[in-house]
XYZ file of N, CA and C in Angstrom:
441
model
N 117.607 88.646 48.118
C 117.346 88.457 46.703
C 117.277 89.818 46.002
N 117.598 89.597 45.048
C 118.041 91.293 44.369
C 116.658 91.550 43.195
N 115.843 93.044 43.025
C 115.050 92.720 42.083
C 115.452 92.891 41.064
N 114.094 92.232 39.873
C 114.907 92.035 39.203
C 114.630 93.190 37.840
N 115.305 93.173 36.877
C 115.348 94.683 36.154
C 114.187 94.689 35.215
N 113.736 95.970 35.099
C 112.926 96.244 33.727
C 113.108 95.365 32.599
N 112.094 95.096 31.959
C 112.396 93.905 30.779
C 111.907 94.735 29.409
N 112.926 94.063 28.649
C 113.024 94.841 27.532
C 111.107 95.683 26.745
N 110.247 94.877 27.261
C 108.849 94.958 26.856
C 108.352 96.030 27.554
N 108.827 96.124 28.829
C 107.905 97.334 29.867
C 108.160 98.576 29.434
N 109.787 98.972 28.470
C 110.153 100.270 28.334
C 108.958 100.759 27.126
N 109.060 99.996 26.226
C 108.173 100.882 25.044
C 106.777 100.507 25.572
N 106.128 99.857 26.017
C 105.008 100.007 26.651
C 104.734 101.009 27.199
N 105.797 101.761 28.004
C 105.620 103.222 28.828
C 105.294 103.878 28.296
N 106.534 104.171 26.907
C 106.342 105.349 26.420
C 104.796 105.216 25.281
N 104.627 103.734 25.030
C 103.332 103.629 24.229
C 102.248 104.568 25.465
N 102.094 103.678 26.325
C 101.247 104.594 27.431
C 101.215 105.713 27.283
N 102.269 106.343 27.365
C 102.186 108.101 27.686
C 102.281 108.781 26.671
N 101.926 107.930 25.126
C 101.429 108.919 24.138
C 101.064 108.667 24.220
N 99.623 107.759 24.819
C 98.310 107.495 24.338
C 97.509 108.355 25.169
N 97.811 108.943 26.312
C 97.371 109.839 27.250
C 97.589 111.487 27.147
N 98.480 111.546 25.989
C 99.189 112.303 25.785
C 99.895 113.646 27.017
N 100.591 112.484 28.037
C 101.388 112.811 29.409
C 102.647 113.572 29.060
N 103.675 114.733 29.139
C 104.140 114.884 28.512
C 105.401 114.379 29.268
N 106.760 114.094 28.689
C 107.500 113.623 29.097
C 108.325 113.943 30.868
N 108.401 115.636 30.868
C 108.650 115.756 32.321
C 108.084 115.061 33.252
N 105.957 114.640 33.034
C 105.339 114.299 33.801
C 105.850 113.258 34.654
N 105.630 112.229 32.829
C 106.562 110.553 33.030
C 107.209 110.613 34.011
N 108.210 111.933 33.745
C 109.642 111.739 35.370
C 109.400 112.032 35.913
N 108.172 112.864 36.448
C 107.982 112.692 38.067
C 107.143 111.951 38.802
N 106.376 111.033 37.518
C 105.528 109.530 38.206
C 106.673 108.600 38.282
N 107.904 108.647 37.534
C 108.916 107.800 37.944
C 109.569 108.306 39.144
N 109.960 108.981 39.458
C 110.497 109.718 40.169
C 109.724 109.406 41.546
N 108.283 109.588 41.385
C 107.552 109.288 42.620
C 107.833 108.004 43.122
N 107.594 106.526 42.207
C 107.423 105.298 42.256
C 109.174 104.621 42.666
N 110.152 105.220 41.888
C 111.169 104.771 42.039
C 112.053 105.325 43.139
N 112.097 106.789 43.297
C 113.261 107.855 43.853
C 113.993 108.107 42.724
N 114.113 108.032 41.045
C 114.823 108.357 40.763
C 114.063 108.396 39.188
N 114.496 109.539 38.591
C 113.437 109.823 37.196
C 113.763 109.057 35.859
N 114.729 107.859 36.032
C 115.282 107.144 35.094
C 114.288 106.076 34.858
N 113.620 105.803 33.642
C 113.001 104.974 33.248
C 113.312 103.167 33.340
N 114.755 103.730 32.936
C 115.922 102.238 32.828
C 116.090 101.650 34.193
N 116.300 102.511 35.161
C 117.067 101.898 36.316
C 115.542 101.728 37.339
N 114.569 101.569 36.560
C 112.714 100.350 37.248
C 113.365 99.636 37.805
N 112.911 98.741 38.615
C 112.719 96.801 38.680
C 111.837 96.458 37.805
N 111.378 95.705 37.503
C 110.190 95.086 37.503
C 108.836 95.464 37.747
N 108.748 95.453 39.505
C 107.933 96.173 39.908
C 107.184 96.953 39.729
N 108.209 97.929 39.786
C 108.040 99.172 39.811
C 107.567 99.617 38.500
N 108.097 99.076 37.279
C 107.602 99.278 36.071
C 106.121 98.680 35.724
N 105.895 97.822 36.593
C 104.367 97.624 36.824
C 103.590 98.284 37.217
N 103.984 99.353 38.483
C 103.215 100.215 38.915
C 102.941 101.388 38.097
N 103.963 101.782 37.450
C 104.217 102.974 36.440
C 103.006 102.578 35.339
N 103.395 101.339 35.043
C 102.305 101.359 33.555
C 100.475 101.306 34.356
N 100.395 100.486 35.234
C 99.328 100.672 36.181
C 98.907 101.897 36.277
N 99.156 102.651 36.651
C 99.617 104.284 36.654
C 98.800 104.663 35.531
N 99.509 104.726 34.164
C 99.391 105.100 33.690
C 97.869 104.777 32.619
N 97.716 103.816 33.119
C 96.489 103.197 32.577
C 95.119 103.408 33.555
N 95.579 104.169 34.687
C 94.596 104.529 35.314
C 93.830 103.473 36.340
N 94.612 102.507 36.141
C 94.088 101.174 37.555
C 94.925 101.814 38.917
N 93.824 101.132 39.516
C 94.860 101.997 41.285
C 95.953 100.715 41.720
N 96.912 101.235 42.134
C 97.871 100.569 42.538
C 97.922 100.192 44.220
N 98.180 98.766 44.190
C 97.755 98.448 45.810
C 99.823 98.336 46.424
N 99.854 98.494 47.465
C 101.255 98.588 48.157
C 101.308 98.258 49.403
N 101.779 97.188 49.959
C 101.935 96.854 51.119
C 102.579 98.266 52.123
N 102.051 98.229 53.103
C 102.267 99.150 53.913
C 103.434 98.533 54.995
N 104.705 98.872 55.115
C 105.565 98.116 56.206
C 104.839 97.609 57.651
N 105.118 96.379 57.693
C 104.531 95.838 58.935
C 103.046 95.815 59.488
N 102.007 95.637 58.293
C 100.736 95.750 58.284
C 100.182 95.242 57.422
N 98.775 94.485 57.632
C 98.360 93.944 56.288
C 97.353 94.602 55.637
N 97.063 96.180 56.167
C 96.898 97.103 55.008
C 97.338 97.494 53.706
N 96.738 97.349 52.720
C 97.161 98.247 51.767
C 96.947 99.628 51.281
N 97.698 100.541 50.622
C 97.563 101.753 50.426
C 96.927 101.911 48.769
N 96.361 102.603 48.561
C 95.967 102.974 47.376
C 96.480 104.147 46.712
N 97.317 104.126 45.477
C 97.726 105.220 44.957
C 97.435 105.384 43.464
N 97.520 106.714 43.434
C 96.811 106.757 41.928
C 97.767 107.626 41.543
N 97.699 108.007 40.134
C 98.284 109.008 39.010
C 98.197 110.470 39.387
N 99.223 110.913 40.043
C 99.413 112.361 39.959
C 100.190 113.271 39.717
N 99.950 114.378 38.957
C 101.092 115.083 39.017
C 101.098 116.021 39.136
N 102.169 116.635 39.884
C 101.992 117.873 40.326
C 101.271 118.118 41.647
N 100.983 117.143 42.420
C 99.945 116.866 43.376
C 98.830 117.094 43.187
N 98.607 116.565 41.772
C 96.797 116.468 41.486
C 96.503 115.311 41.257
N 95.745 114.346 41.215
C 95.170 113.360 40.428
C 94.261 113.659 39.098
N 95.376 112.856 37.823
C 94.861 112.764 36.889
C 93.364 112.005 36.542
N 92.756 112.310 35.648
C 91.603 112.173 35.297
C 91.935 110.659 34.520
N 90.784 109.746 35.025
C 91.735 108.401 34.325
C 90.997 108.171 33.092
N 91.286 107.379 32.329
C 90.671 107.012 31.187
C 89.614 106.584 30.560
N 89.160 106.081 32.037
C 87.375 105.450 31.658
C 86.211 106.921 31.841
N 87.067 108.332 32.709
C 86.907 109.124 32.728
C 86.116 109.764 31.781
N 87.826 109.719 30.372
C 87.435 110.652 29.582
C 86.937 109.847 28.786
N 87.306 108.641 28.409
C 86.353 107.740 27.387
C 84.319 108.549 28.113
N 84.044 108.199 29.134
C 82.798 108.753 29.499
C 82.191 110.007 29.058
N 83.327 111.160 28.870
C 83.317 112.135 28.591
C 83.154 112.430 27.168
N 83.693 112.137 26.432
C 83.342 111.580 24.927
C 82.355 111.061 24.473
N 81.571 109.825 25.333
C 80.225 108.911 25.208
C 79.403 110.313 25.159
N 79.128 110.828 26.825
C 78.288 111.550 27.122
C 77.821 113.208 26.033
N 79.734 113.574 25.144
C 79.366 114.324 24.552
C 78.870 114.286 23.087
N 78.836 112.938 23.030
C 78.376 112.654 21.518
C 76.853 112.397 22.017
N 76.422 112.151 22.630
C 74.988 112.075 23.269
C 74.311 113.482 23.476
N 75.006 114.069 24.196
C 74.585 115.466 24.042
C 74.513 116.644 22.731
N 74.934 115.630 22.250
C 75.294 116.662 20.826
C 76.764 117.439 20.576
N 77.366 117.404 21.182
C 78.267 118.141 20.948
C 79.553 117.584 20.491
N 80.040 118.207 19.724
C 81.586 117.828 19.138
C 82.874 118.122 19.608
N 83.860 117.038 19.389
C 84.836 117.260 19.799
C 85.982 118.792 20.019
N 85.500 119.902 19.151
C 86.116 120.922 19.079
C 84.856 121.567 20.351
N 83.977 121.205 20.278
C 82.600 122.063 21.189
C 83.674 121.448 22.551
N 83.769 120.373 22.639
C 84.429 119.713 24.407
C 85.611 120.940 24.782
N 86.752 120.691 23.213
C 87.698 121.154 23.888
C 87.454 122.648 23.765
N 86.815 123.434 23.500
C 86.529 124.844 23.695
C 86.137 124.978 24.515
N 85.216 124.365 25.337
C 84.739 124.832 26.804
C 85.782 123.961 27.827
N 86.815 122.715 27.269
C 87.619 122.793 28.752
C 88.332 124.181 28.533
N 89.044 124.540 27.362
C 89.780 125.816 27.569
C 88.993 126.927 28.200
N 87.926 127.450 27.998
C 87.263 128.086 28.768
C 87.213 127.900 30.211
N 86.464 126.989 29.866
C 86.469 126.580 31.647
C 87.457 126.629 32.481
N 88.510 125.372 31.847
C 89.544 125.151 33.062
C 91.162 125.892 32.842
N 90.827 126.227 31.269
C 92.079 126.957 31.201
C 93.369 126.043 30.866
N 92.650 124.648 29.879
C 93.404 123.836 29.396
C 93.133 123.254 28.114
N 94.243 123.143 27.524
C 94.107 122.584 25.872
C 93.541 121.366 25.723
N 93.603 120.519 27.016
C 93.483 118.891 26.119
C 92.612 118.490 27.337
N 92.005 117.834 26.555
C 91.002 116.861 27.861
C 91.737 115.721 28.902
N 93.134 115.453 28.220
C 94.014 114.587 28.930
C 94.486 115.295 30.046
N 94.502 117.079 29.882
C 95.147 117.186 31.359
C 94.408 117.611 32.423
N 93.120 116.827 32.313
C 92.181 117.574 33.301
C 92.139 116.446 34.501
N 92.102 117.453 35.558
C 92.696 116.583 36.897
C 90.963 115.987 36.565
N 90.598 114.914 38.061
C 89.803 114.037 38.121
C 88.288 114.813 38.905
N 88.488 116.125 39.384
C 87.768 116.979 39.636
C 87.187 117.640 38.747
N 88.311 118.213 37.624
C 87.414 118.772 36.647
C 87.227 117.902 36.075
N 87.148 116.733 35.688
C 86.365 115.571 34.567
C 85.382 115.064 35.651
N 84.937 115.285 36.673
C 83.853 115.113 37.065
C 83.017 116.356 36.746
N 83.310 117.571 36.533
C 82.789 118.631 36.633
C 81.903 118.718 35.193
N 83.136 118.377 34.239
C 82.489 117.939 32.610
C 81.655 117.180 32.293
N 81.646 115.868 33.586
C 80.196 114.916 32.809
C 79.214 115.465 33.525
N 79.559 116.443 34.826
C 77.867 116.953 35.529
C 77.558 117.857 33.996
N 78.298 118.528 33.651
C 77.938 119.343 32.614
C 77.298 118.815 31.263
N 77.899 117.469 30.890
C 77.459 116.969 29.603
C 76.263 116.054 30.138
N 75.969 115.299 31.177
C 74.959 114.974 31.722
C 73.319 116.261 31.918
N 73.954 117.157 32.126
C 72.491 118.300 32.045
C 72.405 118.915 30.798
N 73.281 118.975 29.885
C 73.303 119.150 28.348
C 71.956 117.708 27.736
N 72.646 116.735 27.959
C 72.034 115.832 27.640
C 70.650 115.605 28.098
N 70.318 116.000 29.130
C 68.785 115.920 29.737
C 68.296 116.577 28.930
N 68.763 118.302 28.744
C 67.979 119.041 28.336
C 67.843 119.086 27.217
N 68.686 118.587 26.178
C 68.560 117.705 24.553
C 67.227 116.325 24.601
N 67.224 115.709 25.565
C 65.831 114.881 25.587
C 64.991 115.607 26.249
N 64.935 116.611 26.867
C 63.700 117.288 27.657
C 62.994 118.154 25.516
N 64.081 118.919 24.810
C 63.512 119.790 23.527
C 63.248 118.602 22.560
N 63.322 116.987 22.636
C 62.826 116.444 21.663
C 61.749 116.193 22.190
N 61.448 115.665 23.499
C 60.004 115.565 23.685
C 59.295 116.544 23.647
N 59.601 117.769 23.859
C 58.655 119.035 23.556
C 58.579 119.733 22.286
């Protein structure tokens, strides 16, 4: 049985996805590239265009493993990093409006810190690193109102 092709709905969904993450287009082709063997958006299955938007939405993708009823777990990476997923940075945002701080305050200290413009391209290490940070911001903002 032959699969069957990308449907007209999955293509702009992608690219809706990957401005909303703001992924930049090379990336796209090498999460396609990973998922398919080949960096063409068009020439998906189905499938595969499931996994991509999965992907890109930051749910983990399950994959039968040949001849086993394991599955593998794969996530969003590029470049051989794992991206920071979305409930991530949505957290990251909660935590910095709690702490006080503003959106230009976030992205000035990822550039500091990690040596990146956007909070979208912070692998899943440094967006853990940001809520330990906005988490002890935040203590110590309720530690100076009670005192």
């Amino acid at each position: 049985m032959k699969p069957k092709k990308i449907t007209k709905k999955q293509i702009p969904k992608i690219w809706a996805r990957t401005k909303e993450i703001g992924l930049e287009e090379e990336n796209l082709r090498k999460l396609v590239k990973k998922v398919s063997g080949d960096p063409s958006i068009s020439k998906l299955t189905k499938d595969q265009a499931i996994a991509v938007i999965d992907r890109l939405e930051g749910k983990k993708v399950r994959k039968r493993i040949k001849g086993k009823k394991r599955f593998a777990l794969s996530v969003v990476c590029i470049d051989g990093k794992k991206v920071a997923t979305p409930k991530q940075l949505e957290y990251i945002e909660t935590l910095g409006d709690i702490a006080g701080w503003k959106r230009k305050h976030i992205k000035s200290f990822i550039l500091k810190k990690f040596g990146k413009d956007d909070m979208n391209s912070l692998t899943r290490q440094e967006a853990g690193v940001m809520m330990k940070v906005l988490k002890h911001e935040r203590k110590r903002r309720l530690c100076d109102v009670l005192n």
